[in-house]
GROMACS .gro file of C-alpha atoms in nm:
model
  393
    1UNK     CA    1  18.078   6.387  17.964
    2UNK     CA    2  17.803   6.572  17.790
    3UNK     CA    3  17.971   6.840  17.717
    4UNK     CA    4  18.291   6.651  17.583
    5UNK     CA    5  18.038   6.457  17.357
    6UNK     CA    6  17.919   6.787  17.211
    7UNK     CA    7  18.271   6.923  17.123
    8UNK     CA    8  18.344   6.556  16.948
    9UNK     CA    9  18.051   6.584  16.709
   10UNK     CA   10  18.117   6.976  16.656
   11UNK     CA   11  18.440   6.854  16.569
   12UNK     CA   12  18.306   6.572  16.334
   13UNK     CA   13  18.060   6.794  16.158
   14UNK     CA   14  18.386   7.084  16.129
   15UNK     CA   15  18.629   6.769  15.948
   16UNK     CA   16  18.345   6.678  15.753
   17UNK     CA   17  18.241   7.016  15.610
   18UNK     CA   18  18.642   7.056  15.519
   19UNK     CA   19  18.690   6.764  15.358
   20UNK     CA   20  18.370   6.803  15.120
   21UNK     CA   21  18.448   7.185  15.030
   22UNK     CA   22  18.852   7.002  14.964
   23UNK     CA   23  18.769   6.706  14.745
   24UNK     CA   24  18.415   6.958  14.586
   25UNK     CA   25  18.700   7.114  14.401
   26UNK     CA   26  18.863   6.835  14.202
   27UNK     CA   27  18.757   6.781  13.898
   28UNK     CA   28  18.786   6.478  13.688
   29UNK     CA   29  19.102   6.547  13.450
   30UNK     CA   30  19.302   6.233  13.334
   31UNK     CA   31  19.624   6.322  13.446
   32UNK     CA   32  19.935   6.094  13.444
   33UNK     CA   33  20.113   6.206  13.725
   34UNK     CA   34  20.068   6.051  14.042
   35UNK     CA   35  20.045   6.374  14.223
   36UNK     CA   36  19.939   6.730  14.093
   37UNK     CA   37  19.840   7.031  14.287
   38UNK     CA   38  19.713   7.380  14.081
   39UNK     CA   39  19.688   7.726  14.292
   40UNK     CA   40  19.590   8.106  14.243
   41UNK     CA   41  19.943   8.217  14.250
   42UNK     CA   42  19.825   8.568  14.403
   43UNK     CA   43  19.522   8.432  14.633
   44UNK     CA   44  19.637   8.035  14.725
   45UNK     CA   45  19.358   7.930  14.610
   46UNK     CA   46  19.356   7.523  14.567
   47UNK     CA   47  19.209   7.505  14.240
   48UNK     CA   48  19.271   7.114  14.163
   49UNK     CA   49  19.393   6.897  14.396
   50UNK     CA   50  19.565   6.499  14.342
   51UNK     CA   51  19.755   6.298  14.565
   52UNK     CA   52  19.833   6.670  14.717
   53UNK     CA   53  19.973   6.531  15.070
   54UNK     CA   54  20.115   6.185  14.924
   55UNK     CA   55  20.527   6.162  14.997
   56UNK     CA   56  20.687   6.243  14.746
   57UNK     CA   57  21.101   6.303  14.607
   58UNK     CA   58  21.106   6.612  14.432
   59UNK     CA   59  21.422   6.556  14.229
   60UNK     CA   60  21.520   6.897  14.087
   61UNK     CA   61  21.225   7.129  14.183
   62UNK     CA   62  21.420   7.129  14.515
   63UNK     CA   63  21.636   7.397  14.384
   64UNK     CA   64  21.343   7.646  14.356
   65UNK     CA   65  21.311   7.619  14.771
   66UNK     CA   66  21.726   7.656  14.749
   67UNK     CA   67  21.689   7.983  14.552
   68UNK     CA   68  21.454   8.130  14.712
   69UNK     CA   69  21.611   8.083  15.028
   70UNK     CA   70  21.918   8.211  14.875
   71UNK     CA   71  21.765   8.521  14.795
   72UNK     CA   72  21.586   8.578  15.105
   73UNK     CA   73  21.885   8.506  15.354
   74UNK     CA   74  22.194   8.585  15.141
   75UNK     CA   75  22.363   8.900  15.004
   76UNK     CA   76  22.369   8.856  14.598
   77UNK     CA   77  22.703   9.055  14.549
   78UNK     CA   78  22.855   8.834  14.802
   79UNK     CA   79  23.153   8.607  14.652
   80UNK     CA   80  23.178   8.219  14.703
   81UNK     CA   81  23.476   8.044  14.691
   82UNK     CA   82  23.441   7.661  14.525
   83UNK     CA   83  23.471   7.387  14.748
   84UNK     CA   84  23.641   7.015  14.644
   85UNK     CA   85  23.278   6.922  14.750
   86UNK     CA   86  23.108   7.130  14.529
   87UNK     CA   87  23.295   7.028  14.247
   88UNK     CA   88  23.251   6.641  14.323
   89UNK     CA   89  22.872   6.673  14.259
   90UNK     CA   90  22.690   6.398  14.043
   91UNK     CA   91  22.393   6.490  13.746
   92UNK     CA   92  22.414   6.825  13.571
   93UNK     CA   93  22.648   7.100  13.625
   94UNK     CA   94  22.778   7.450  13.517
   95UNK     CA   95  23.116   7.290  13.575
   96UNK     CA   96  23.265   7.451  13.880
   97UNK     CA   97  23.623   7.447  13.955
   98UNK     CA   98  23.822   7.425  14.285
   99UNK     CA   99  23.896   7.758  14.413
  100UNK     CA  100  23.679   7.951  14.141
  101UNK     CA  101  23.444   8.236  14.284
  102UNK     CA  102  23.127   8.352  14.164
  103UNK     CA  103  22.911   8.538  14.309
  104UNK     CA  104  22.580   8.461  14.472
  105UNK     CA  105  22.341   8.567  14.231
  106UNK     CA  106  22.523   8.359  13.967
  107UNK     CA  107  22.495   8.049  14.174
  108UNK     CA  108  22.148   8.065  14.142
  109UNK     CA  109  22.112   8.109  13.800
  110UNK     CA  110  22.339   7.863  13.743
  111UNK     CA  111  22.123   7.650  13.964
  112UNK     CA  112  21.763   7.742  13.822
  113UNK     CA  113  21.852   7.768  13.483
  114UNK     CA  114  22.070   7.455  13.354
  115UNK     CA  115  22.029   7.291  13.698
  116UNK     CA  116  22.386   7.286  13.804
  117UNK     CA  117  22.409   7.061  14.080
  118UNK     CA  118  22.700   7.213  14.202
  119UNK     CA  119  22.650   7.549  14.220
  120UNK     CA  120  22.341   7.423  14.454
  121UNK     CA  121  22.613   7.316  14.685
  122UNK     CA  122  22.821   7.628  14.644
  123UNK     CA  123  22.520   7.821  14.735
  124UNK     CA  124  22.445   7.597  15.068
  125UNK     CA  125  22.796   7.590  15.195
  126UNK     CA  126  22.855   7.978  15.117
  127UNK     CA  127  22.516   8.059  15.327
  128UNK     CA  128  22.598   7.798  15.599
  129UNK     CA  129  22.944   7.654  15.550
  130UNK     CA  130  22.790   7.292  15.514
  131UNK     CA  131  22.530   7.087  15.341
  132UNK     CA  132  22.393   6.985  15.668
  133UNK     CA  133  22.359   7.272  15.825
  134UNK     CA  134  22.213   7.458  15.500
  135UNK     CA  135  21.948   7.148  15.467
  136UNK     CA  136  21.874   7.215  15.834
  137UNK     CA  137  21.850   7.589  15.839
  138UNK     CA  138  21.606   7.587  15.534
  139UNK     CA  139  21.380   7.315  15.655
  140UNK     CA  140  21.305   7.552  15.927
  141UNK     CA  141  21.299   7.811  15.722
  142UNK     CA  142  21.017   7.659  15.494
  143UNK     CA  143  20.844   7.555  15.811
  144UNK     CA  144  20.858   7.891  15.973
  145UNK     CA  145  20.822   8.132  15.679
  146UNK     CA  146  20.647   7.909  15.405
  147UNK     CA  147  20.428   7.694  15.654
  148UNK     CA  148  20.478   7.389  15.447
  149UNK     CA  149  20.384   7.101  15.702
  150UNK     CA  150  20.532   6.737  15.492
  151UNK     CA  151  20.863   6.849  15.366
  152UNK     CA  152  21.252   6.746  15.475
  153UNK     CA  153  21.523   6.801  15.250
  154UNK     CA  154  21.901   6.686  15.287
  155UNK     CA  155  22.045   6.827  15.024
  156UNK     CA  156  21.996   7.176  14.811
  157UNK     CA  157  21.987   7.027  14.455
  158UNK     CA  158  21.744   6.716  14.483
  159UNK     CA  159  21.986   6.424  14.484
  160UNK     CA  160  21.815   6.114  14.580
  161UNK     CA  161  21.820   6.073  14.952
  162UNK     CA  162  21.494   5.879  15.117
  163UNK     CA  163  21.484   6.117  15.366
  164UNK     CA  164  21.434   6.442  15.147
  165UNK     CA  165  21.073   6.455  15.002
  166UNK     CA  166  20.773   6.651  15.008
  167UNK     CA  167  20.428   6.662  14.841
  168UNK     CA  168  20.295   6.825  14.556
  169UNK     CA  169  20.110   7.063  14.797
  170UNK     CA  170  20.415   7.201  14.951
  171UNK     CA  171  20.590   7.245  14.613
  172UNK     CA  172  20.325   7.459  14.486
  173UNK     CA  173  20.336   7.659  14.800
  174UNK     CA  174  20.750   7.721  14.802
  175UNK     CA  175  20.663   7.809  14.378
  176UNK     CA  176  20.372   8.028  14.519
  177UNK     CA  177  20.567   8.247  14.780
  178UNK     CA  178  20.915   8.240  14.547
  179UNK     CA  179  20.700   8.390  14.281
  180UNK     CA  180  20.627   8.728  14.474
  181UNK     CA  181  20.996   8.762  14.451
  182UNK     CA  182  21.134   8.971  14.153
  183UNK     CA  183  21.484   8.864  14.143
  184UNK     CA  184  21.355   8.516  14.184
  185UNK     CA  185  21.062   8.572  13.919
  186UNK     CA  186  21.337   8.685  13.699
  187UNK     CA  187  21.585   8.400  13.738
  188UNK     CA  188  21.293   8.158  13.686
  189UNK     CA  189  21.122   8.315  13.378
  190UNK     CA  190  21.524   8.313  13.233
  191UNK     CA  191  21.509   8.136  12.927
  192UNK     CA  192  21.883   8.235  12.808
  193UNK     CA  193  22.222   8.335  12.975
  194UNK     CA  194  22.551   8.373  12.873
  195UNK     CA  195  22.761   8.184  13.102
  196UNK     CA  196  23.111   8.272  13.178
  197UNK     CA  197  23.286   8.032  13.401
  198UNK     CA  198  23.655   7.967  13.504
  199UNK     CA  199  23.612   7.625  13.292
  200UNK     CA  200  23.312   7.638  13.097
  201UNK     CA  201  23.205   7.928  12.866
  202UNK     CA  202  22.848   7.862  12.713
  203UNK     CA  203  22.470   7.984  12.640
  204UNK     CA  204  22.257   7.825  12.934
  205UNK     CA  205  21.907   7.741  12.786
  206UNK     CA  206  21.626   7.609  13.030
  207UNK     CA  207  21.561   7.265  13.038
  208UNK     CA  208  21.118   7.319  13.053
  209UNK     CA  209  21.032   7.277  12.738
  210UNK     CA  210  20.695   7.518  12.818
  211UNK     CA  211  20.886   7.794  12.863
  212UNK     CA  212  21.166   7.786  12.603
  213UNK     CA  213  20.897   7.779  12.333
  214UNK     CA  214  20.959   7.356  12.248
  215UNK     CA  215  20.598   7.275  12.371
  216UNK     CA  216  20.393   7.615  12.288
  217UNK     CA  217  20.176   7.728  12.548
  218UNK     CA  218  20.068   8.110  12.581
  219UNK     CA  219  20.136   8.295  12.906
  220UNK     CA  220  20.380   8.080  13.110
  221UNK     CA  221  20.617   8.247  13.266
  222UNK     CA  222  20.849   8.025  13.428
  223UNK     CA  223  20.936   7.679  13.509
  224UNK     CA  224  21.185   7.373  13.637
  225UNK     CA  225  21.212   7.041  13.587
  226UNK     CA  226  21.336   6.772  13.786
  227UNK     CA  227  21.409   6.391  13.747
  228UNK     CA  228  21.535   6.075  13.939
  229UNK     CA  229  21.543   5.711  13.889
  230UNK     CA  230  21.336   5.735  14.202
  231UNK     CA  231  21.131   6.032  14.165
  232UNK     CA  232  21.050   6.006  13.805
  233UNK     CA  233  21.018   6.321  13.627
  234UNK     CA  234  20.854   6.646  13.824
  235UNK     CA  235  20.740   6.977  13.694
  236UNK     CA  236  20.681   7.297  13.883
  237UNK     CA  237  20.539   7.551  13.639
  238UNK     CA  238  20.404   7.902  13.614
  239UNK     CA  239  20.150   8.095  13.368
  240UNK     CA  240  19.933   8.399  13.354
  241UNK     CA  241  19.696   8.455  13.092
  242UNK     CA  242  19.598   8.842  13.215
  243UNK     CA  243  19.298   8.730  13.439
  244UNK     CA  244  19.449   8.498  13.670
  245UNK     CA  245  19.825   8.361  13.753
  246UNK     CA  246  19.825   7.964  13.792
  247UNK     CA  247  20.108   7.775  13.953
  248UNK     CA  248  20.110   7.405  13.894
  249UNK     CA  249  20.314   7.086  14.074
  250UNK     CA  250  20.297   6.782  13.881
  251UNK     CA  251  20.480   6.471  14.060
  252UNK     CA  252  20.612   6.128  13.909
  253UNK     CA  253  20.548   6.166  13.592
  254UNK     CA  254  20.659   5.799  13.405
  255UNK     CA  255  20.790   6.001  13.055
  256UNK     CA  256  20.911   6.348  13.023
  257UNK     CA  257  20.587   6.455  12.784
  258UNK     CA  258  20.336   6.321  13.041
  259UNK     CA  259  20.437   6.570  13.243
  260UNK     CA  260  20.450   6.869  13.012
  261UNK     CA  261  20.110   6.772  12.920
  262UNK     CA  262  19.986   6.705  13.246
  263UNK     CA  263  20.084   7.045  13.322
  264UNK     CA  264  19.910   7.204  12.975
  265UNK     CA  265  19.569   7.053  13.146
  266UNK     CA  266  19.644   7.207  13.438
  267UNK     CA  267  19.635   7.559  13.283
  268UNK     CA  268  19.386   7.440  13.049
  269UNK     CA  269  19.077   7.383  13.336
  270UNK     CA  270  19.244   7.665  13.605
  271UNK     CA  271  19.242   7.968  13.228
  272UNK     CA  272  18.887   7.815  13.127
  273UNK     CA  273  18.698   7.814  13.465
  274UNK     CA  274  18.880   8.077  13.719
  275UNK     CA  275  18.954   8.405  13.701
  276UNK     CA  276  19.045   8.723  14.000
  277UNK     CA  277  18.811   8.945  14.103
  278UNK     CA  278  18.839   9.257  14.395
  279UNK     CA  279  18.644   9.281  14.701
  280UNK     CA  280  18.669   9.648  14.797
  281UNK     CA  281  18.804   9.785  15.110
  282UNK     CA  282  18.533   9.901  15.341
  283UNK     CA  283  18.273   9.659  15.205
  284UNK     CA  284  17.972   9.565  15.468
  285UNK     CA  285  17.895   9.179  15.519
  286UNK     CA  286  17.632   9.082  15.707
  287UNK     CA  287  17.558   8.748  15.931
  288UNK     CA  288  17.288   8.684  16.189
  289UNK     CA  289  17.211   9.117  16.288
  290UNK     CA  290  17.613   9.148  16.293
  291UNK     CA  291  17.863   9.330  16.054
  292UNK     CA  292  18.200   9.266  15.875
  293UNK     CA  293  18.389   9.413  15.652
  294UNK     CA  294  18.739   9.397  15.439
  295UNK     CA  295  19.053   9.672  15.591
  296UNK     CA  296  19.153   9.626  15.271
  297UNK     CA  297  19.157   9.543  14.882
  298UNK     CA  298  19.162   9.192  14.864
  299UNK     CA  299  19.214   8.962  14.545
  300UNK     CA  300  18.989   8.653  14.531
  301UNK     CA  301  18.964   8.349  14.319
  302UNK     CA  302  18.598   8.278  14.125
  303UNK     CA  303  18.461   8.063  13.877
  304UNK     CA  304  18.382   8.250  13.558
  305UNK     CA  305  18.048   8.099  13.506
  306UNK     CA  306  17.957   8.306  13.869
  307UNK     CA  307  18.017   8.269  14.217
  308UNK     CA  308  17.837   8.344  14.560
  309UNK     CA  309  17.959   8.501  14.892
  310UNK     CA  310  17.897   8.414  15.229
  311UNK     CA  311  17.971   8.495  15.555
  312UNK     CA  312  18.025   8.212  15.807
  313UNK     CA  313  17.982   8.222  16.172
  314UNK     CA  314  18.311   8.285  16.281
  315UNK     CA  315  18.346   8.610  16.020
  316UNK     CA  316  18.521   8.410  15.755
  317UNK     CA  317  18.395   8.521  15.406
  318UNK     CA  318  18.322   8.180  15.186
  319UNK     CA  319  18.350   8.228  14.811
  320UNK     CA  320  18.187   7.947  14.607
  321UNK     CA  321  18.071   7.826  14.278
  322UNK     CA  322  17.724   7.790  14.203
  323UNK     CA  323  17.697   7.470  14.262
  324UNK     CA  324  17.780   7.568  14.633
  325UNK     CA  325  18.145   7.399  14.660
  326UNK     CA  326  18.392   7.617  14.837
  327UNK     CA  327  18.642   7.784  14.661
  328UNK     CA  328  18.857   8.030  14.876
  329UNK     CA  329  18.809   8.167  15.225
  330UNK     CA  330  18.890   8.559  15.319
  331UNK     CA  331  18.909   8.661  15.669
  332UNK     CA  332  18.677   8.962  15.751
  333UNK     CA  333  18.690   9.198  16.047
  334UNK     CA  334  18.379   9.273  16.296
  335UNK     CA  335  18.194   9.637  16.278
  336UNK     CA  336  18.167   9.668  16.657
  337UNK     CA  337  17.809   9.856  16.657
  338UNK     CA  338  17.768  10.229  16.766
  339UNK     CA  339  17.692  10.284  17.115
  340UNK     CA  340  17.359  10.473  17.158
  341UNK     CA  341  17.416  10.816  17.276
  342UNK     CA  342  17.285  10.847  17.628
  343UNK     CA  343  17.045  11.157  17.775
  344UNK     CA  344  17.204  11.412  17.965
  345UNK     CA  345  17.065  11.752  18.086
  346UNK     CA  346  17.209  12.004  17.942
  347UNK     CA  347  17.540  12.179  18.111
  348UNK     CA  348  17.554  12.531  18.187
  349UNK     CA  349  17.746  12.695  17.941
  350UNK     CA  350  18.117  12.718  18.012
  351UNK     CA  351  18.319  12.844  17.726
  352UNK     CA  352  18.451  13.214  17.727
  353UNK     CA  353  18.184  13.283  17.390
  354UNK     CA  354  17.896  13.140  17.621
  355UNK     CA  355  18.004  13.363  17.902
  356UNK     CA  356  18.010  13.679  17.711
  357UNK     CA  357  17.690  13.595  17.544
  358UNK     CA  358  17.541  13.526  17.857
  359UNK     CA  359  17.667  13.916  17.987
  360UNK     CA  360  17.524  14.057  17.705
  361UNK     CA  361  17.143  13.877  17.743
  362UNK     CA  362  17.168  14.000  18.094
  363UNK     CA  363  17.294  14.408  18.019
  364UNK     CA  364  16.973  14.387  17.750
  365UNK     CA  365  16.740  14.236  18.008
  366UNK     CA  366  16.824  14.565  18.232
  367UNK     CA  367  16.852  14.790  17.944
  368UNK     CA  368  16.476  14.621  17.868
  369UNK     CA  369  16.395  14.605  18.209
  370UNK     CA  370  16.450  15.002  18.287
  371UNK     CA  371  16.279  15.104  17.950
  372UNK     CA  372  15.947  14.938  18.052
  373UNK     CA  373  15.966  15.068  18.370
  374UNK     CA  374  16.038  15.422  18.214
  375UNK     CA  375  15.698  15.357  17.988
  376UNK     CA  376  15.520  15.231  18.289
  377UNK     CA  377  15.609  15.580  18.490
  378UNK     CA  378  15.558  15.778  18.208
  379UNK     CA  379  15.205  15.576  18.122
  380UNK     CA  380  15.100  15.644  18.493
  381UNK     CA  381  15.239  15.990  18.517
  382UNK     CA  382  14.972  16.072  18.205
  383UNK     CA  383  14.680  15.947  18.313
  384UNK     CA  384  14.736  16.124  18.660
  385UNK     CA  385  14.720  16.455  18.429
  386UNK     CA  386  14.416  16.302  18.194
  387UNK     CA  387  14.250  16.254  18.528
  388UNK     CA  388  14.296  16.636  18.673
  389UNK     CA  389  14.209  16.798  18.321
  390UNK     CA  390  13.895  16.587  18.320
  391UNK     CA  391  13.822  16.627  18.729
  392UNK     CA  392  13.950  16.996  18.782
  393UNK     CA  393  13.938  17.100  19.172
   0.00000   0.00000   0.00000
């Protein structure tokens, strides 16, 4: 009973210490939205954090878990063929037709670029041959591969259904991972395309008004919008201002602007108070006598005005600010010590140079040996003589 007591309040004292170094990083910004989440897109880093785990519909934004997926699972050259479905879909479209084909990778910027709810569907019933099965495979996929923990969707383009949501932490995480994608980087920076479709013939311009250059604001590099009746307007954004990449969620936005500016705040606090730094490879941390250190270059997150580095008791590295709030967490690795050498006597020598060495001390020795005994006769044999000169008979 003791004991169980004494894991309960280790446990207490663990949630607490989380929970402070969690809500230690949110700063007081008046944002709009009812949910916004900003990360180090290279590190993870939480950098501002509201609502983060609060249900949310994600209207739109969906399609950036779509595409990704897409990419990840499906062959780009591949062809799909048009379904009645697809071609049924409500909201904006690139105007499919019946029959058409396009391939893959066309789909998807259809999809991420002027939001065309039906090539979403193409793309989930060419990967899976139905919506259903496409909204199951790529839950599990976000589960498994992402490890987003509040998310189900239904549907690939962000329809309204009360069972597809998530939270503005998740979204930033599915932006985060999508983003170390090229062909997805590429497709979401995409401010123009010519698109030429079986019906429809057209320039596609993004709808985020960030990126296309409607609301000015240096460094982003890509972007999609979202909006339902029910969902309100949502914003997944990224920027990089050559120090450090930002990716922020914003979530139920009540007008279209709030958002954008929401967002602009965002990157405003994350550009004026973060920025990346390198721990090298091989670098010694120390904790109570013991030793850690990194296998390799590692990117962290730290505030600009300074940061300090500690090692916990389990070998995690803590970065934090200077007023001690936690900021990101590396994993180190244990220096096992050296073992101290133990004393041996020393071994006869065994190697073929030793041996011949050996052979050659010993033919000296007798060479030695007989040459003193040569001086010894001869030294006796003299003073035998000395003796008779000096003692003659």
């Amino acid at each position: 009973m003791k004991k169980l007591f004494t894991y309960f309040i280790i446990f207490l004292v663990a949630l607490s210490w989380q929970m402070k170094a969690f809500a230690a990083e949110e700063p007081s910004l008046e944002l709009k939205s009812e949910a916004a989440c900003l990360l180090d897109s290279e590190t993870g880093a939480v950098l501002y954090a509201k609502n983060v785990d609060q249900k949310m519909y994600p209207a739109s934004i969906t399609k950036i878990a779509t595409a990704i997926y897409a990419i990840e699972k499906g062959d780009l050259s591949s062809i799909a063929t048009v379904s009645a479905n697809t071609v049924r879909q409500d909201g904006t479209r690139v105007y499919l037709v019946e029959g058409e084909q396009v391939p893959l990778k066309k789909l998807i910027q259809g999809m991420l670029i002027n939001s065309g709810n039906d090539a979403a569907v193409a793309i989930a019933e060419h990967l899976d041959g139905s919506v259903e099965h496409f909204a199951e495979n790529m839950n599990q996929y976000l589960n498994t591969t992402i490890g987003v923990k509040n998310t189900h969707f239904t549907n690939p383009n962000g329809l309204f259904d009360e069972n597809h949501y998530t939270t503005a932490m998740d979204m930033a995480l599915i932006t985060n991972y999508a983003m170390k994608n090229p062909i997805f980087r590429e497709i979401f920076g995409t401010k123009e395309l010519m698109w030429v479709g079986q019906s429809w013939s057209t320039k596609l311009v993004t709808h985020h008004r960030m990126l296309k250059g409607e609301l000015p604001y240096p460094g982003i590099t890509g972007g999609k919008t979202g909006f339902t009746t029910e969902s309100r307007q949502t914003l997944s954004t990224t920027a990089d201002n050559g120090k450090i990449k930002l990716t922020a969620v914003v979530m139920k936005s009540r007008y279209k602007n709030d958002k954008y500016k929401d967002t602009a705040a965002l990157f405003d606090y994350g550009f004026s108070h973060f920025q990346n730094a390198i721990l090298k490879q091989g670098e010694i941390y120390q904790k109570d006598q013991k030793q850690y250190y990194l296998d390799k270059d590692t990117v962290i997150t730290e505030e600009i005005n300074g940061a300090t580095k500690e090692v916990a008791p389990n070998g995690i590295l803590l970065i934090k600010n200077i007023k001690g709030q936690m900021v990101q967490e590396v994993p180190l690795h244990y220096k096992e010590p050296k073992p101290v050498p133990k004393k041996t006597e020393l071994a006869a020598p065994s190697t073929k140079a030793q041996k011949a060495h050996n052979k050659q001390l010993t033919e000296l020795n007798a060479i030695m040996g007989v040459i003193i005994l040569g001086i010894a006769v001869l030294y006796i044999g003299i003073r035998k003589k000395s003796r008779k000169m000096i003692n003659p008979k």
